[in-house]
Short mmCIF file of C-alpha atoms in Angstrom, two decimals:
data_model
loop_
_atom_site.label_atom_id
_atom_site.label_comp_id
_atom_site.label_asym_id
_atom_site.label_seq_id
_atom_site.Cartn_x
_atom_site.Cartn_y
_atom_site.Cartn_z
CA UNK U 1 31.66 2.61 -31.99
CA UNK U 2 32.38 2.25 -27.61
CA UNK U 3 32.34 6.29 -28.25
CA UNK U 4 29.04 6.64 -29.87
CA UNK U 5 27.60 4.54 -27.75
CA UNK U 6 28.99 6.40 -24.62
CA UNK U 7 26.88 9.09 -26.41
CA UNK U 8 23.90 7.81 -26.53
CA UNK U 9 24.15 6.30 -23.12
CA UNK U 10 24.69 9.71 -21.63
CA UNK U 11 21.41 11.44 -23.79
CA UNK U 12 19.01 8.77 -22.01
CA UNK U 13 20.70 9.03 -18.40
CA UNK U 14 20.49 13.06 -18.60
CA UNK U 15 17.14 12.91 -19.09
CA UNK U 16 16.35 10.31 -17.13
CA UNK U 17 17.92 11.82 -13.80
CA UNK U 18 16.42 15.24 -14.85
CA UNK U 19 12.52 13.59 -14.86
CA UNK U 20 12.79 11.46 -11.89
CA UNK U 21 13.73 14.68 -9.95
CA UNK U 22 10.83 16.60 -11.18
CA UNK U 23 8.50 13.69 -11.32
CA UNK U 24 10.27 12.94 -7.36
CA UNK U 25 9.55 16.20 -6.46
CA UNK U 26 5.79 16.44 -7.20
CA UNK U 27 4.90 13.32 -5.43
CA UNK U 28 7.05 14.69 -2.95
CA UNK U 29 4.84 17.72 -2.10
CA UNK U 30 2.28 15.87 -2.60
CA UNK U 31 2.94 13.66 -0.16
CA UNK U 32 4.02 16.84 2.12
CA UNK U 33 0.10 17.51 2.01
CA UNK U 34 -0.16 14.83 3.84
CA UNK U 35 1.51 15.49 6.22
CA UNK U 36 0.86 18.84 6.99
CA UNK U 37 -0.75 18.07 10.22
CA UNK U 38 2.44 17.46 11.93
CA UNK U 39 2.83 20.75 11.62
CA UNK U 40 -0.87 22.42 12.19
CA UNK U 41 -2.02 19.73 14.44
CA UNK U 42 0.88 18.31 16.61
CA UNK U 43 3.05 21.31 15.84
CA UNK U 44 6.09 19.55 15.11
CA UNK U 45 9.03 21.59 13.77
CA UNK U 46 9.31 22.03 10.34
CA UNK U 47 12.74 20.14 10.28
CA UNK U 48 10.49 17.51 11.22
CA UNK U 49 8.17 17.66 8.76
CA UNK U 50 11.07 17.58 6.37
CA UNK U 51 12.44 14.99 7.12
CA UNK U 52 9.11 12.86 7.29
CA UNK U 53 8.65 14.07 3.84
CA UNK U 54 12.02 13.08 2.87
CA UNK U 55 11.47 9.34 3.78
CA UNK U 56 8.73 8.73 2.17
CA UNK U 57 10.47 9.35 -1.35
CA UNK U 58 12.05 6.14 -1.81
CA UNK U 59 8.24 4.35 -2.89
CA UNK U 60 7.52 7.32 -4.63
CA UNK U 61 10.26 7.04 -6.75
CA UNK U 62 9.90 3.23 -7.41
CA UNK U 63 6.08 4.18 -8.40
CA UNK U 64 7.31 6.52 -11.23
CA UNK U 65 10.89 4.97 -12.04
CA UNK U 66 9.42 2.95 -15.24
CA UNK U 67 7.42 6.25 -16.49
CA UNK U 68 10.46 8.42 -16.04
CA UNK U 69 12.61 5.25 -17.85
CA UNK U 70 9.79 5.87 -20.67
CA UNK U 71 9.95 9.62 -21.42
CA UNK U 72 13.82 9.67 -20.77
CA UNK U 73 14.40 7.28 -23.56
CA UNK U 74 11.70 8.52 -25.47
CA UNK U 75 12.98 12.56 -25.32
CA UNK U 76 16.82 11.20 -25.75
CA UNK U 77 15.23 9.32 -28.70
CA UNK U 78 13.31 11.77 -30.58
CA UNK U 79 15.69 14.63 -30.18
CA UNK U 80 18.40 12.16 -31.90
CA UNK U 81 15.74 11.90 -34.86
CA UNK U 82 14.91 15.58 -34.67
CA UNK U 83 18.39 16.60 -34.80
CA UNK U 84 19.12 14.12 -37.50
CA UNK U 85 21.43 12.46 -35.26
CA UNK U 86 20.23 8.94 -35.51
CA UNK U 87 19.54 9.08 -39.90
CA UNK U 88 23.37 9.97 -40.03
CA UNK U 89 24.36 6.87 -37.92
CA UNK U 90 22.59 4.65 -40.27
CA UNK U 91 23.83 6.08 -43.39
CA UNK U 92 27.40 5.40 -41.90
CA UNK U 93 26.68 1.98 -41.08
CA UNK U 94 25.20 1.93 -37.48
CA UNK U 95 22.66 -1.12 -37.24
CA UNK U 96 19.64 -0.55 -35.29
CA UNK U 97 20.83 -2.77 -32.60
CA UNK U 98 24.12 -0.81 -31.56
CA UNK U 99 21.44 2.25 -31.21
CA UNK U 100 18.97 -0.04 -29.16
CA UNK U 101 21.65 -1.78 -26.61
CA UNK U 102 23.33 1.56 -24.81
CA UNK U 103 19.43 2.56 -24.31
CA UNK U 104 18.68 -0.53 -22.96
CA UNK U 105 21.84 -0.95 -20.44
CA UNK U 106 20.47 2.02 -19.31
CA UNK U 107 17.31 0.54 -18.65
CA UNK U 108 19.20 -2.41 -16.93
CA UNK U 109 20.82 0.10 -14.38
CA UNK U 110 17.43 1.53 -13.92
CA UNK U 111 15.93 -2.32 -12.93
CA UNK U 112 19.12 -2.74 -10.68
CA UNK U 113 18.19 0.44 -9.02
CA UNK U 114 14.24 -0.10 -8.59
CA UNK U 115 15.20 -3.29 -7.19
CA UNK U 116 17.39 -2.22 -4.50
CA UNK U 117 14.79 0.47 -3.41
CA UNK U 118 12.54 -1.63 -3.41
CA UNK U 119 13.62 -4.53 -1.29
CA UNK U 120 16.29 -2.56 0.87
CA UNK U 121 15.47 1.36 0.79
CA UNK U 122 11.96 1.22 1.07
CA UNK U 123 10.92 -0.71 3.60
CA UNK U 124 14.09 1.07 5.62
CA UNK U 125 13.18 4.25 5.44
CA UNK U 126 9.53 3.99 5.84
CA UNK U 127 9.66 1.66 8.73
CA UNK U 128 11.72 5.01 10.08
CA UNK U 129 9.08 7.20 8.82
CA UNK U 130 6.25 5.06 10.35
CA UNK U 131 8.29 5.27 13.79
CA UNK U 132 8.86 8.91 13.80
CA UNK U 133 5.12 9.80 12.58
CA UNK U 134 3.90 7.61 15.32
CA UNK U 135 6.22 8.91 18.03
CA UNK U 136 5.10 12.69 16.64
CA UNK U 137 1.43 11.36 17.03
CA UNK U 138 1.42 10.47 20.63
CA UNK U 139 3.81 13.21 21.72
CA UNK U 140 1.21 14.81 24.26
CA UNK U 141 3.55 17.35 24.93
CA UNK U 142 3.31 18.84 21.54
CA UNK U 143 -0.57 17.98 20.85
CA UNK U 144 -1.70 19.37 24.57
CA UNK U 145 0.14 22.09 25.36
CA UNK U 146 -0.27 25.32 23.41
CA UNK U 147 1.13 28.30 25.83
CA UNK U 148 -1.86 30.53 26.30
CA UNK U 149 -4.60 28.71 24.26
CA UNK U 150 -7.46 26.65 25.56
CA UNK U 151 -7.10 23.17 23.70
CA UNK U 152 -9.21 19.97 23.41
CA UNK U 153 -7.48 17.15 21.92
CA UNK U 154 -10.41 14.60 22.70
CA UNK U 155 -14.28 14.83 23.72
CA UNK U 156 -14.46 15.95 27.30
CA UNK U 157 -11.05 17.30 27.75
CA UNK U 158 -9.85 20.92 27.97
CA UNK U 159 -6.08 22.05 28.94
CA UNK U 160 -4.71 25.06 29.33
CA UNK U 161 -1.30 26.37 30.25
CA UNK U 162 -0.48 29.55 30.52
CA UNK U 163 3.16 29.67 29.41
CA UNK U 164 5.71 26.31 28.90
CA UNK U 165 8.93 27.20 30.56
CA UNK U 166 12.30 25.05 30.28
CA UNK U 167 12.32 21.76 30.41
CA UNK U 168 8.75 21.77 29.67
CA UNK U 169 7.47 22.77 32.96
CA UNK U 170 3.95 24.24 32.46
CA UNK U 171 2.76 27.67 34.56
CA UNK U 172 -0.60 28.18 35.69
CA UNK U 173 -2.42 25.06 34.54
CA UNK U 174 -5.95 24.33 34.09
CA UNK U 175 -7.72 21.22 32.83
CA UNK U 176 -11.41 20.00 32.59
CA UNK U 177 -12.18 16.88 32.78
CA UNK U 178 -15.63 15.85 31.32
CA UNK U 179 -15.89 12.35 30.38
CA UNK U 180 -18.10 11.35 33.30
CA UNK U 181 -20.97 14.14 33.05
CA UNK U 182 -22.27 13.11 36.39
CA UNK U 183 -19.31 13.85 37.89
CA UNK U 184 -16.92 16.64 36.31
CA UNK U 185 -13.80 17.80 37.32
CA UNK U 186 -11.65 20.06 37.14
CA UNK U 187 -7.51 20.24 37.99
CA UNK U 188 -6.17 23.29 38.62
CA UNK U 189 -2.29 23.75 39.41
CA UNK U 190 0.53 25.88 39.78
CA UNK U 191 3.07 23.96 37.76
CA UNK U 192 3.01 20.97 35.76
CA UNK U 193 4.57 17.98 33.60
CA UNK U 194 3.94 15.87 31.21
CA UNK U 195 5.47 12.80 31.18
CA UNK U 196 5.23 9.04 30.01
CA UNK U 197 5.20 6.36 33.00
CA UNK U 198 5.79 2.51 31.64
CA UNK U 199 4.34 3.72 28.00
CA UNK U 200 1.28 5.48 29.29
CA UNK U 201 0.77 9.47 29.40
CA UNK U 202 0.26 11.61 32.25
CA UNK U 203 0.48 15.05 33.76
CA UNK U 204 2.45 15.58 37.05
CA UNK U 205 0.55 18.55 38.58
CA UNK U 206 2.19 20.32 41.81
CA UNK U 207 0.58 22.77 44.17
CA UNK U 208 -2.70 22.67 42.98
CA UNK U 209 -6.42 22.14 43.62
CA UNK U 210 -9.28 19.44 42.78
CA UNK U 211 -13.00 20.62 42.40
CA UNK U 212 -16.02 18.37 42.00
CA UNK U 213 -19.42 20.01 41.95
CA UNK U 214 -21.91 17.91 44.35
CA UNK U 215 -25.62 17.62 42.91
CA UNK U 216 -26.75 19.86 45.71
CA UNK U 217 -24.56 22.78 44.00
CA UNK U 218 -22.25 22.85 46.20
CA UNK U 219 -18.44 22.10 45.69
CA UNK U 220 -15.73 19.60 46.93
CA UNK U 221 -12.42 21.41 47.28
CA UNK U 222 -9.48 19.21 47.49
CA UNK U 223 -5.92 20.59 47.84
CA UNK U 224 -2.57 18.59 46.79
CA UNK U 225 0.99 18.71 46.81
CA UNK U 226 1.13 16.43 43.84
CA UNK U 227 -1.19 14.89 41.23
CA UNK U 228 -0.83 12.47 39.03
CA UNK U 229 -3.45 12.43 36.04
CA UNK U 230 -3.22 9.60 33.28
CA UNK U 231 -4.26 10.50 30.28
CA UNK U 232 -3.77 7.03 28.46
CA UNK U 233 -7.55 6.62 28.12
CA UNK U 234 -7.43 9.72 25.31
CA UNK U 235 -4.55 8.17 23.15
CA UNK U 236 -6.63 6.92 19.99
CA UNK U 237 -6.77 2.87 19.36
CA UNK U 238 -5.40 3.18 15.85
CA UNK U 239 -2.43 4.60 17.45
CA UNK U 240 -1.15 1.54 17.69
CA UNK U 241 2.16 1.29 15.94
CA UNK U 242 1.90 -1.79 13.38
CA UNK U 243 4.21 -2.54 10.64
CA UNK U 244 2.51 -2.18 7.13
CA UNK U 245 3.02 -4.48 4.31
CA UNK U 246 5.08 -1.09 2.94
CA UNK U 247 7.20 -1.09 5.99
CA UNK U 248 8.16 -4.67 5.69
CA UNK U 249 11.38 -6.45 4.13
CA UNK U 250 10.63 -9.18 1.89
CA UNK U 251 11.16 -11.89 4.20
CA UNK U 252 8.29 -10.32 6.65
CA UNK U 253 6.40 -10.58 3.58
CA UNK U 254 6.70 -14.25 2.35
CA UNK U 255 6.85 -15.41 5.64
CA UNK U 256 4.76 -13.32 8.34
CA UNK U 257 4.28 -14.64 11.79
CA UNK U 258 0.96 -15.70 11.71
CA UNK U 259 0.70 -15.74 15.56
CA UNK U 260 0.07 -12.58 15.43
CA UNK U 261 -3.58 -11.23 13.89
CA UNK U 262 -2.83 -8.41 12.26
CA UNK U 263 -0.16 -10.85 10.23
CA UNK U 264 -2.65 -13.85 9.83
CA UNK U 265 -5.33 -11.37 8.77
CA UNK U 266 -3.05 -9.52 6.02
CA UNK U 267 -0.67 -12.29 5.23
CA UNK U 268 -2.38 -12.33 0.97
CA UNK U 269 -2.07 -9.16 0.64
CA UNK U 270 1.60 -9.16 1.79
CA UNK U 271 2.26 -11.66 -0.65
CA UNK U 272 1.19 -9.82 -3.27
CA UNK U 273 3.25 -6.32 -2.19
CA UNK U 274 6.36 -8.84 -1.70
CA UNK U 275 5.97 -10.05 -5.48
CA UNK U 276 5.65 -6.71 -6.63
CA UNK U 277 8.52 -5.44 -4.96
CA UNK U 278 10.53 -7.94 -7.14
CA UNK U 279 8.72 -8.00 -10.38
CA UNK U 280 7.83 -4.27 -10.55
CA UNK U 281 11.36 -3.29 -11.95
CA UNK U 282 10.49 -5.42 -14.99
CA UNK U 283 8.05 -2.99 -16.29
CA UNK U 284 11.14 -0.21 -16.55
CA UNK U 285 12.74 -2.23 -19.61
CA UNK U 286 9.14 -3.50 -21.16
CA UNK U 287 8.35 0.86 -21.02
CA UNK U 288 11.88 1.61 -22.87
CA UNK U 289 11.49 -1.47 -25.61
CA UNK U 290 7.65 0.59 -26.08
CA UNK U 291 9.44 4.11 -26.59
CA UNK U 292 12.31 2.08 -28.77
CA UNK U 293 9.70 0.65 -30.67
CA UNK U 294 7.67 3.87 -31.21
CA UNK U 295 10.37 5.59 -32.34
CA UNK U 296 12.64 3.15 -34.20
CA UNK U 297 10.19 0.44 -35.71
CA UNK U 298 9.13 1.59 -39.17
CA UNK U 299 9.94 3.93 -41.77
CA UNK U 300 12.09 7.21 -41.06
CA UNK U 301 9.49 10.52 -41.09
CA UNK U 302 10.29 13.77 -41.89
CA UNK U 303 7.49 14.84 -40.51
CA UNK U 304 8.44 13.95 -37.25
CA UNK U 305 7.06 11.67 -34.63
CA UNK U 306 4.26 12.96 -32.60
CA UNK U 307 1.39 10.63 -33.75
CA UNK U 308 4.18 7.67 -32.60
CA UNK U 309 4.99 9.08 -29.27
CA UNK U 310 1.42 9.61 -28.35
CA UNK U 311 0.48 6.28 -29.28
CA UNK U 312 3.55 4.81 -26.70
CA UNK U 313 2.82 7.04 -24.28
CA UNK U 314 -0.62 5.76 -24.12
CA UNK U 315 0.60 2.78 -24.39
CA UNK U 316 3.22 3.13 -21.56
CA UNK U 317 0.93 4.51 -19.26
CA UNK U 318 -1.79 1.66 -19.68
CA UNK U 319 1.07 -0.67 -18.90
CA UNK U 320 1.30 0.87 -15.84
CA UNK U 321 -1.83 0.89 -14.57
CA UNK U 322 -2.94 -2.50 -15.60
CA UNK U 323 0.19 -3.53 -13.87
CA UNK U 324 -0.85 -1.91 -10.48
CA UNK U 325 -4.22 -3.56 -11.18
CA UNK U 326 -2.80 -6.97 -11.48
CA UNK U 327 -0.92 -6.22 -7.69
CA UNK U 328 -4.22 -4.91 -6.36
CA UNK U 329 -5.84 -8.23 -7.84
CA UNK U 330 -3.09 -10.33 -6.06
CA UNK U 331 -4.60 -9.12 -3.00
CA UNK U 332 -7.56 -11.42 -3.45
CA UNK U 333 -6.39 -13.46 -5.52
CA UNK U 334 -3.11 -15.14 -4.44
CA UNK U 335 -3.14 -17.41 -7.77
CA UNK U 336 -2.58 -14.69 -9.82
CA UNK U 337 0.77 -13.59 -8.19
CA UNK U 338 3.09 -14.96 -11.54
CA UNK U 339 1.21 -12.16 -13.60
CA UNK U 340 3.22 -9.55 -12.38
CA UNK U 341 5.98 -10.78 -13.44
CA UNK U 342 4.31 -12.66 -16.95
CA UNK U 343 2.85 -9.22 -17.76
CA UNK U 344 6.30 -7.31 -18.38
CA UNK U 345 8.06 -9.89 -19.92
CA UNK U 346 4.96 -10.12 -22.42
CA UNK U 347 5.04 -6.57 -22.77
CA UNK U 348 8.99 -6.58 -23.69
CA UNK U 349 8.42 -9.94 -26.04
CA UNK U 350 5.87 -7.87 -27.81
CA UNK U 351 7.92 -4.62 -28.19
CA UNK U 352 10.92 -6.29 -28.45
CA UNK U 353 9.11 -8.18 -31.73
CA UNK U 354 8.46 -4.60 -32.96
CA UNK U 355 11.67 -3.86 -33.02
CA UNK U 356 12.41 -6.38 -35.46
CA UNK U 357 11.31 -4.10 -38.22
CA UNK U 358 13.74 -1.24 -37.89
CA UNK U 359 13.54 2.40 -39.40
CA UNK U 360 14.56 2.17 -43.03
CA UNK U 361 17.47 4.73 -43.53
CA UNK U 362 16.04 7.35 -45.49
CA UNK U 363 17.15 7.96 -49.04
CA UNK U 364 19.10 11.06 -49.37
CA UNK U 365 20.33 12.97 -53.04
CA UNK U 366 24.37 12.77 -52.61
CA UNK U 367 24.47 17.09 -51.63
CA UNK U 368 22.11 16.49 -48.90
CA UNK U 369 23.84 13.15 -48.08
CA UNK U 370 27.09 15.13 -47.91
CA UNK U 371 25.78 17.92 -45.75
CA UNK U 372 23.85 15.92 -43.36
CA UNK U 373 27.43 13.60 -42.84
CA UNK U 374 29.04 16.69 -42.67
CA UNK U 375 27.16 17.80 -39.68
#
């Protein structure tokens, strides 16, 4: 009995590591689209971009680990009926329940698993990501300087450089500077350097030369060894580098410092993304008990199980969204925080009570009884 239910633990975790990496890997380039501006706009290496992409998979994969719980069990299912597999363990004696509990210690590890993403992985990795995307996003280095191109990265600013040499050193560098109409100017220098003085941008100029028109026409001329230009006043507000509620472990959630604004401001709606970071791997049992209960609950069909599986797949997939409308709910509604964790365990009482009328073994003449226990 340990040995067939070895078996049927290993035709649900196949499956179920199988559709998480393909389901992973389209909201993975997905997400990549999103991201393609590291590369077109701040051009960032593609390593980079990489591994941006790469830490951002951990909430992706605890948004689809209870759909990828419910077609794993339900394709490890229904090719056991398909196959005949599961009409032969009844007819030797296999109850329902020794075909129901290796599925659902499967969906146990699965919980475990969500759970640790959730309240260890997650808010790791994308606190990483949210530090390297903002570090990218204020690199003037890589957002200014394109050897050979005339750029403006904000109203009133153009910079050019004719080549970047090592160590960043710019050749031949021009920029126009026309925030104050009245008065525009424009920097022109033989070398150059961008670098950050006490977290503030700038660009060291050497050997260069300052030109104001005057509103007469004429020109003021102003030679330097050295120039410093700050360029602070172009990096955007939003900028900013501020922990989301996704970036957060759960005890910045339940208990933000509400000194601070942004914290005071937010601190509902990080309540409810710190209650469904633990009740959120509820729903991957409550979407195996629906598969179990499409498949098992009932009379055997030879005419296999399509009309069933559609009707739990709908089913599975409302699940899901009511439950991330019951989190987005949360948000304005502290109160209603206990419903994402009442919702799944009503969900698995109510499949679970399905389950309690089990596929009736199918009534076989003795030759086809013998053949099919033969197999």
């Amino acid at each position: 009995m340990k040995a067939l239910q070895a078996y049927l633990f290993r035709q649900g975790m196949i499956p179920l590591l199988a559709i998480l990496g393909g389901l992973a890997g389209v909201a993975i380039l997905t997400q990549g689209l999103n991201q393609l501006d590291l590369i077109v706009d701040q051009r960032q290496s593609t390593l980079a971009f990489v591994w941006v992409t790469l830490l951002s998979m951990p909430q992706l994969i605890s948004l689809i680990m209870p759909l990828a719980v419910f077609f794993a069990v339900t394709y490890a299912v229904n090719r056991m009926h398909t196959e005949s597999e599961i009409a032969v363990a009844f007819a030797a004696g296999v109850s329902p329940w020794q075909i129901v509990s290796p599925i659902m210690k499967l969906a146990a590890l699965a919980a475990l698993a969500h759970l640790a993403v959730n309240v260890l992985i997650q808010p790791a990795s994308y606190r990483e990501m949210r530090e390297t995307v903002h570090a990218m996003r204020t690199d003037f280095a890589a957002s200014l300087v394109r050897a050979g191109e005339f750029t403006t990265p904000a109203d009133g600013l153009t910079f050019y450089a004719r080549e970047v040499g090592a160590g960043g050193v710019l050749r031949d560098l021009f920029i126009d500077d026309r925030r104050n109409t009245n008065r525009p100017t424009t920097y022109t220098a033989r070398t150059g350097i961008i670098v950050t003085a006490a977290g503030v941008p700038a660009v060291v100029m050497r050997a260069g030369q300052i030109q104001q028109p005057k509103p007469d026409g004429a020109v003021d001329l102003l030679d330097f060894d050295q120039y410093t230009l700050e360029l602070g006043a172009f990096v955007a507000a939003d900028d900013e580098y501020i922990l989301k509620p996704s970036d957060r472990f759960l005890a910045e959630l339940f208990f933000p410092d509400r000194t601070y604004y942004y914290d005071q401001r937010n601190a509902d709606r990080f309540l409810a993304e710190g209650h469904h970071r633990l009740s959120s791997p509820l729903l991957d049992p409550a979407l195996a008990l629906i598969a179990l209960a499409g498949l098992l609950a009932g009379d055997f069909s030879r005419r296999g199980y399509g009309r069933r599986i559609a009707i739990a797949a709908g089913t599975a997939l409302i699940v899901r969204i009511f439950a991330l409308g019951i989190q987005a709910a949360c948000v304005d509604e502290p109160a209603l925080n206990p419903l994402q964790y009442i919702f799944p365990l009503v969900v698995s009482g109510i499949a679970f009570w399905m389950l309690q009328a089990p596929q009736k073994p199918v009534r076989r003449t003795a030759p086809v009884a013998g053949l099919s226990m033969a197999r």
